[in-house]
PDB file as gemmi writes it, atoms N, CA and C in Angstrom:
CRYST1    1.000    1.000    1.000  90.00  90.00  90.00 P 1                      
ATOM      1  N   UNK A   1      88.059 143.244  75.221  1.00  0.00           N  
ATOM      2  CA  UNK A   1      88.814 142.152  75.806  1.00  0.00           C  
ATOM      3  C   UNK A   1      89.977 141.825  74.870  1.00  0.00           C  
ATOM      4  N   UNK A   2      91.160 141.844  75.423  1.00  0.00           N  
ATOM      5  CA  UNK A   2      92.337 141.542  74.632  1.00  0.00           C  
ATOM      6  C   UNK A   2      92.646 140.057  74.637  1.00  0.00           C  
ATOM      7  N   UNK A   3      93.566 139.696  73.810  1.00  0.00           N  
ATOM      8  CA  UNK A   3      93.957 138.285  73.703  1.00  0.00           C  
ATOM      9  C   UNK A   3      94.580 137.792  75.005  1.00  0.00           C  
ATOM     10  N   UNK A   4      95.307 138.677  75.704  1.00  0.00           N  
ATOM     11  CA  UNK A   4      95.911 138.284  76.980  1.00  0.00           C  
ATOM     12  C   UNK A   4      94.848 137.977  78.026  1.00  0.00           C  
ATOM     13  N   UNK A   5      93.783 138.769  78.055  1.00  0.00           N  
ATOM     14  CA  UNK A   5      92.694 138.505  78.989  1.00  0.00           C  
ATOM     15  C   UNK A   5      92.022 137.174  78.679  1.00  0.00           C  
ATOM     16  N   UNK A   6      91.867 136.885  77.410  1.00  0.00           N  
ATOM     17  CA  UNK A   6      91.262 135.623  76.994  1.00  0.00           C  
ATOM     18  C   UNK A   6      92.107 134.442  77.471  1.00  0.00           C  
ATOM     19  N   UNK A   7      93.401 134.511  77.231  1.00  0.00           N  
ATOM     20  CA  UNK A   7      94.279 133.422  77.650  1.00  0.00           C  
ATOM     21  C   UNK A   7      94.366 133.310  79.166  1.00  0.00           C  
ATOM     22  N   UNK A   8      94.342 134.427  79.868  1.00  0.00           N  
ATOM     23  CA  UNK A   8      94.336 134.385  81.330  1.00  0.00           C  
ATOM     24  C   UNK A   8      93.091 133.674  81.846  1.00  0.00           C  
ATOM     25  N   UNK A   9      91.952 133.969  81.252  1.00  0.00           N  
ATOM     26  CA  UNK A   9      90.711 133.304  81.651  1.00  0.00           C  
ATOM     27  C   UNK A   9      90.751 131.814  81.389  1.00  0.00           C  
ATOM     28  N   UNK A  10      91.267 131.438  80.236  1.00  0.00           N  
ATOM     29  CA  UNK A  10      91.384 130.011  79.901  1.00  0.00           C  
ATOM     30  C   UNK A  10      92.319 129.317  80.877  1.00  0.00           C  
ATOM     31  N   UNK A  11      93.450 129.935  81.180  1.00  0.00           N  
ATOM     32  CA  UNK A  11      94.422 129.352  82.103  1.00  0.00           C  
ATOM     33  C   UNK A  11      93.827 129.165  83.493  1.00  0.00           C  
ATOM     34  N   UNK A  12      93.085 130.145  83.968  1.00  0.00           N  
ATOM     35  CA  UNK A  12      92.468 130.042  85.288  1.00  0.00           C  
ATOM     36  C   UNK A  12      91.463 128.903  85.341  1.00  0.00           C  
ATOM     37  N   UNK A  13      90.687 128.746  84.283  1.00  0.00           N  
ATOM     38  CA  UNK A  13      89.703 127.657  84.261  1.00  0.00           C  
ATOM     39  C   UNK A  13      90.374 126.297  84.199  1.00  0.00           C  
ATOM     40  N   UNK A  14      91.444 126.174  83.442  1.00  0.00           N  
ATOM     41  CA  UNK A  14      92.169 124.900  83.358  1.00  0.00           C  
ATOM     42  C   UNK A  14      92.777 124.558  84.706  1.00  0.00           C  
ATOM     43  N   UNK A  15      93.376 125.534  85.369  1.00  0.00           N  
ATOM     44  CA  UNK A  15      93.975 125.279  86.682  1.00  0.00           C  
ATOM     45  C   UNK A  15      92.916 124.863  87.692  1.00  0.00           C  
ATOM     46  N   UNK A  16      91.770 125.543  87.674  1.00  0.00           N  
ATOM     47  CA  UNK A  16      90.696 125.205  88.604  1.00  0.00           C  
ATOM     48  C   UNK A  16      90.196 123.785  88.333  1.00  0.00           C  
ATOM     49  N   UNK A  17      90.020 123.429  87.062  1.00  0.00           N  
ATOM     50  CA  UNK A  17      89.581 122.088  86.700  1.00  0.00           C  
ATOM     51  C   UNK A  17      90.597 121.048  87.143  1.00  0.00           C  
ATOM     52  N   UNK A  18      91.880 121.310  86.907  1.00  0.00           N  
ATOM     53  CA  UNK A  18      92.927 120.362  87.291  1.00  0.00           C  
ATOM     54  C   UNK A  18      92.989 120.206  88.805  1.00  0.00           C  
ATOM     55  N   UNK A  19      92.846 121.298  89.545  1.00  0.00           N  
ATOM     56  CA  UNK A  19      92.876 121.225  90.999  1.00  0.00           C  
ATOM     57  C   UNK A  19      91.689 120.431  91.521  1.00  0.00           C  
ATOM     58  N   UNK A  20      90.500 120.689  90.975  1.00  0.00           N  
ATOM     59  CA  UNK A  20      89.311 119.979  91.416  1.00  0.00           C  
ATOM     60  C   UNK A  20      89.421 118.484  91.129  1.00  0.00           C  
ATOM     61  N   UNK A  21      90.041 118.127  90.014  1.00  0.00           N  
ATOM     62  CA  UNK A  21      90.196 116.721  89.661  1.00  0.00           C  
ATOM     63  C   UNK A  21      91.252 116.042  90.525  1.00  0.00           C  
ATOM     64  N   UNK A  22      92.292 116.757  90.917  1.00  0.00           N  
ATOM     65  CA  UNK A  22      93.395 116.159  91.672  1.00  0.00           C  
ATOM     66  C   UNK A  22      93.140 116.135  93.169  1.00  0.00           C  
ATOM     67  N   UNK A  23      92.285 116.973  93.670  1.00  0.00           N  
ATOM     68  CA  UNK A  23      92.091 117.082  95.114  1.00  0.00           C  
ATOM     69  C   UNK A  23      91.644 115.778  95.774  1.00  0.00           C  
ATOM     70  N   UNK A  24      90.664 115.047  95.246  1.00  0.00           N  
ATOM     71  CA  UNK A  24      90.279 113.786  95.910  1.00  0.00           C  
ATOM     72  C   UNK A  24      91.415 112.775  95.973  1.00  0.00           C  
ATOM     73  N   UNK A  25      92.252 112.747  94.947  1.00  0.00           N  
ATOM     74  CA  UNK A  25      93.371 111.797  94.967  1.00  0.00           C  
ATOM     75  C   UNK A  25      94.387 112.168  96.035  1.00  0.00           C  
ATOM     76  N   UNK A  26      94.657 113.446  96.208  1.00  0.00           N  
ATOM     77  CA  UNK A  26      95.640 113.836  97.208  1.00  0.00           C  
ATOM     78  C   UNK A  26      95.096 113.660  98.612  1.00  0.00           C  
ATOM     79  N   UNK A  27      93.802 113.861  98.801  1.00  0.00           N  
ATOM     80  CA  UNK A  27      93.223 113.681 100.130  1.00  0.00           C  
ATOM     81  C   UNK A  27      93.291 112.225 100.562  1.00  0.00           C  
ATOM     82  N   UNK A  28      93.175 111.308  99.631  1.00  0.00           N  
ATOM     83  CA  UNK A  28      93.235 109.896  99.971  1.00  0.00           C  
ATOM     84  C   UNK A  28      94.640 109.421 100.286  1.00  0.00           C  
ATOM     85  N   UNK A  29      95.649 110.127  99.822  1.00  0.00           N  
ATOM     86  CA  UNK A  29      97.017 109.659 100.022  1.00  0.00           C  
ATOM     87  C   UNK A  29      97.710 110.320 101.204  1.00  0.00           C  
ATOM     88  N   UNK A  30      97.046 111.229 101.893  1.00  0.00           N  
ATOM     89  CA  UNK A  30      97.655 111.897 103.041  1.00  0.00           C  
ATOM     90  C   UNK A  30      97.683 110.938 104.216  1.00  0.00           C  
ATOM     91  N   UNK A  31      98.839 110.772 104.797  1.00  0.00           N  
ATOM     92  CA  UNK A  31      98.999 109.841 105.909  1.00  0.00           C  
ATOM     93  C   UNK A  31      99.598 110.571 107.108  1.00  0.00           C  
ATOM     94  N   UNK A  32      99.256 110.072 108.269  1.00  0.00           N  
ATOM     95  CA  UNK A  32      99.871 110.616 109.471  1.00  0.00           C  
ATOM     96  C   UNK A  32     101.261 110.015 109.598  1.00  0.00           C  
ATOM     97  N   UNK A  33     102.147 110.609 110.386  1.00  0.00           N  
ATOM     98  CA  UNK A  33     103.488 110.042 110.554  1.00  0.00           C  
ATOM     99  C   UNK A  33     103.467 108.607 111.094  1.00  0.00           C  
ATOM    100  N   UNK A  34     102.531 108.301 111.985  1.00  0.00           N  
ATOM    101  CA  UNK A  34     102.449 106.936 112.514  1.00  0.00           C  
ATOM    102  C   UNK A  34     102.071 105.938 111.421  1.00  0.00           C  
ATOM    103  N   UNK A  35     101.132 106.316 110.562  1.00  0.00           N  
ATOM    104  CA  UNK A  35     100.739 105.422 109.470  1.00  0.00           C  
ATOM    105  C   UNK A  35     101.912 105.203 108.511  1.00  0.00           C  
ATOM    106  N   UNK A  36     102.622 106.256 108.196  1.00  0.00           N  
ATOM    107  CA  UNK A  36     103.765 106.150 107.288  1.00  0.00           C  
ATOM    108  C   UNK A  36     104.846 105.253 107.879  1.00  0.00           C  
ATOM    109  N   UNK A  37     105.095 105.380 109.181  1.00  0.00           N  
ATOM    110  CA  UNK A  37     106.106 104.553 109.829  1.00  0.00           C  
ATOM    111  C   UNK A  37     105.697 103.079 109.805  1.00  0.00           C  
ATOM    112  N   UNK A  38     104.419 102.798 110.100  1.00  0.00           N  
ATOM    113  CA  UNK A  38     103.952 101.407 110.084  1.00  0.00           C  
ATOM    114  C   UNK A  38     104.052 100.810 108.693  1.00  0.00           C  
ATOM    115  N   UNK A  39     103.727 101.589 107.680  1.00  0.00           N  
ATOM    116  CA  UNK A  39     103.839 101.097 106.308  1.00  0.00           C  
ATOM    117  C   UNK A  39     105.297 100.804 105.978  1.00  0.00           C  
ATOM    118  N   UNK A  40     106.196 101.698 106.373  1.00  0.00           N  
ATOM    119  CA  UNK A  40     107.621 101.491 106.118  1.00  0.00           C  
ATOM    120  C   UNK A  40     108.157 100.253 106.815  1.00  0.00           C  
ATOM    121  N   UNK A  41     107.739 100.031 108.051  1.00  0.00           N  
ATOM    122  CA  UNK A  41     108.178  98.837 108.786  1.00  0.00           C  
ATOM    123  C   UNK A  41     107.675  97.582 108.090  1.00  0.00           C  
ATOM    124  N   UNK A  42     106.434  97.612 107.649  1.00  0.00           N  
ATOM    125  CA  UNK A  42     105.869  96.452 106.956  1.00  0.00           C  
ATOM    126  C   UNK A  42     106.588  96.151 105.659  1.00  0.00           C  
ATOM    127  N   UNK A  43     106.925  97.176 104.906  1.00  0.00           N  
ATOM    128  CA  UNK A  43     107.632  96.983 103.638  1.00  0.00           C  
ATOM    129  C   UNK A  43     109.023  96.416 103.893  1.00  0.00           C  
ATOM    130  N   UNK A  44     109.723  96.956 104.888  1.00  0.00           N  
ATOM    131  CA  UNK A  44     111.060  96.430 105.205  1.00  0.00           C  
ATOM    132  C   UNK A  44     110.985  94.978 105.649  1.00  0.00           C  
ATOM    133  N   UNK A  45     109.957  94.631 106.395  1.00  0.00           N  
ATOM    134  CA  UNK A  45     109.790  93.249 106.860  1.00  0.00           C  
ATOM    135  C   UNK A  45     109.554  92.311 105.669  1.00  0.00           C  
ATOM    136  N   UNK A  46     108.742  92.723 104.727  1.00  0.00           N  
ATOM    137  CA  UNK A  46     108.469  91.905 103.531  1.00  0.00           C  
ATOM    138  C   UNK A  46     109.749  91.718 102.730  1.00  0.00           C  
ATOM    139  N   UNK A  47     110.531  92.795 102.529  1.00  0.00           N  
ATOM    140  CA  UNK A  47     111.769  92.678 101.773  1.00  0.00           C  
ATOM    141  C   UNK A  47     112.769  91.763 102.475  1.00  0.00           C  
ATOM    142  N   UNK A  48     112.823  91.843 103.791  1.00  0.00           N  
ATOM    143  CA  UNK A  48     113.736  90.977 104.553  1.00  0.00           C  
ATOM    144  C   UNK A  48     113.334  89.520 104.388  1.00  0.00           C  
ATOM    145  N   UNK A  49     112.052  89.230 104.395  1.00  0.00           N  
ATOM    146  CA  UNK A  49     111.582  87.854 104.217  1.00  0.00           C  
ATOM    147  C   UNK A  49     111.908  87.359 102.818  1.00  0.00           C  
ATOM    148  N   UNK A  50     111.755  88.203 101.824  1.00  0.00           N  
ATOM    149  CA  UNK A  50     112.055  87.786 100.446  1.00  0.00           C  
ATOM    150  C   UNK A  50     113.545  87.496 100.262  1.00  0.00           C  
ATOM    151  N   UNK A  51     114.371  88.335 100.858  1.00  0.00           N  
ATOM    152  CA  UNK A  51     115.814  88.126 100.710  1.00  0.00           C  
ATOM    153  C   UNK A  51     116.280  86.899 101.475  1.00  0.00           C  
ATOM    154  N   UNK A  52     115.650  86.604 102.598  1.00  0.00           N  
ATOM    155  CA  UNK A  52     116.050  85.459 103.416  1.00  0.00           C  
ATOM    156  C   UNK A  52     115.519  84.138 102.835  1.00  0.00           C  
ATOM    157  N   UNK A  53     114.389  84.214 102.169  1.00  0.00           N  
ATOM    158  CA  UNK A  53     113.704  83.003 101.804  1.00  0.00           C  
ATOM    159  C   UNK A  53     113.899  82.495 100.454  1.00  0.00           C  
TER     160      UNK A  53                                                      
END                                                                             
C-alpha cells in the first residue's frame, strides 16, 4: 500500500463522514416552491410593517 492509497482512503472516509453528518440538516431545509413563496411573502410583510410603523 502506497502513501497515495492511504491518503485516498482517509479522504473517502472523511467525505463519507461529512456527508452523513450534513444530510439530516439539508433534508430539513428543503422546501417546496409554495412554501418558499409563502415564507417570502411573510418576510416582506414583516419588513413593510417595520418600515411603516
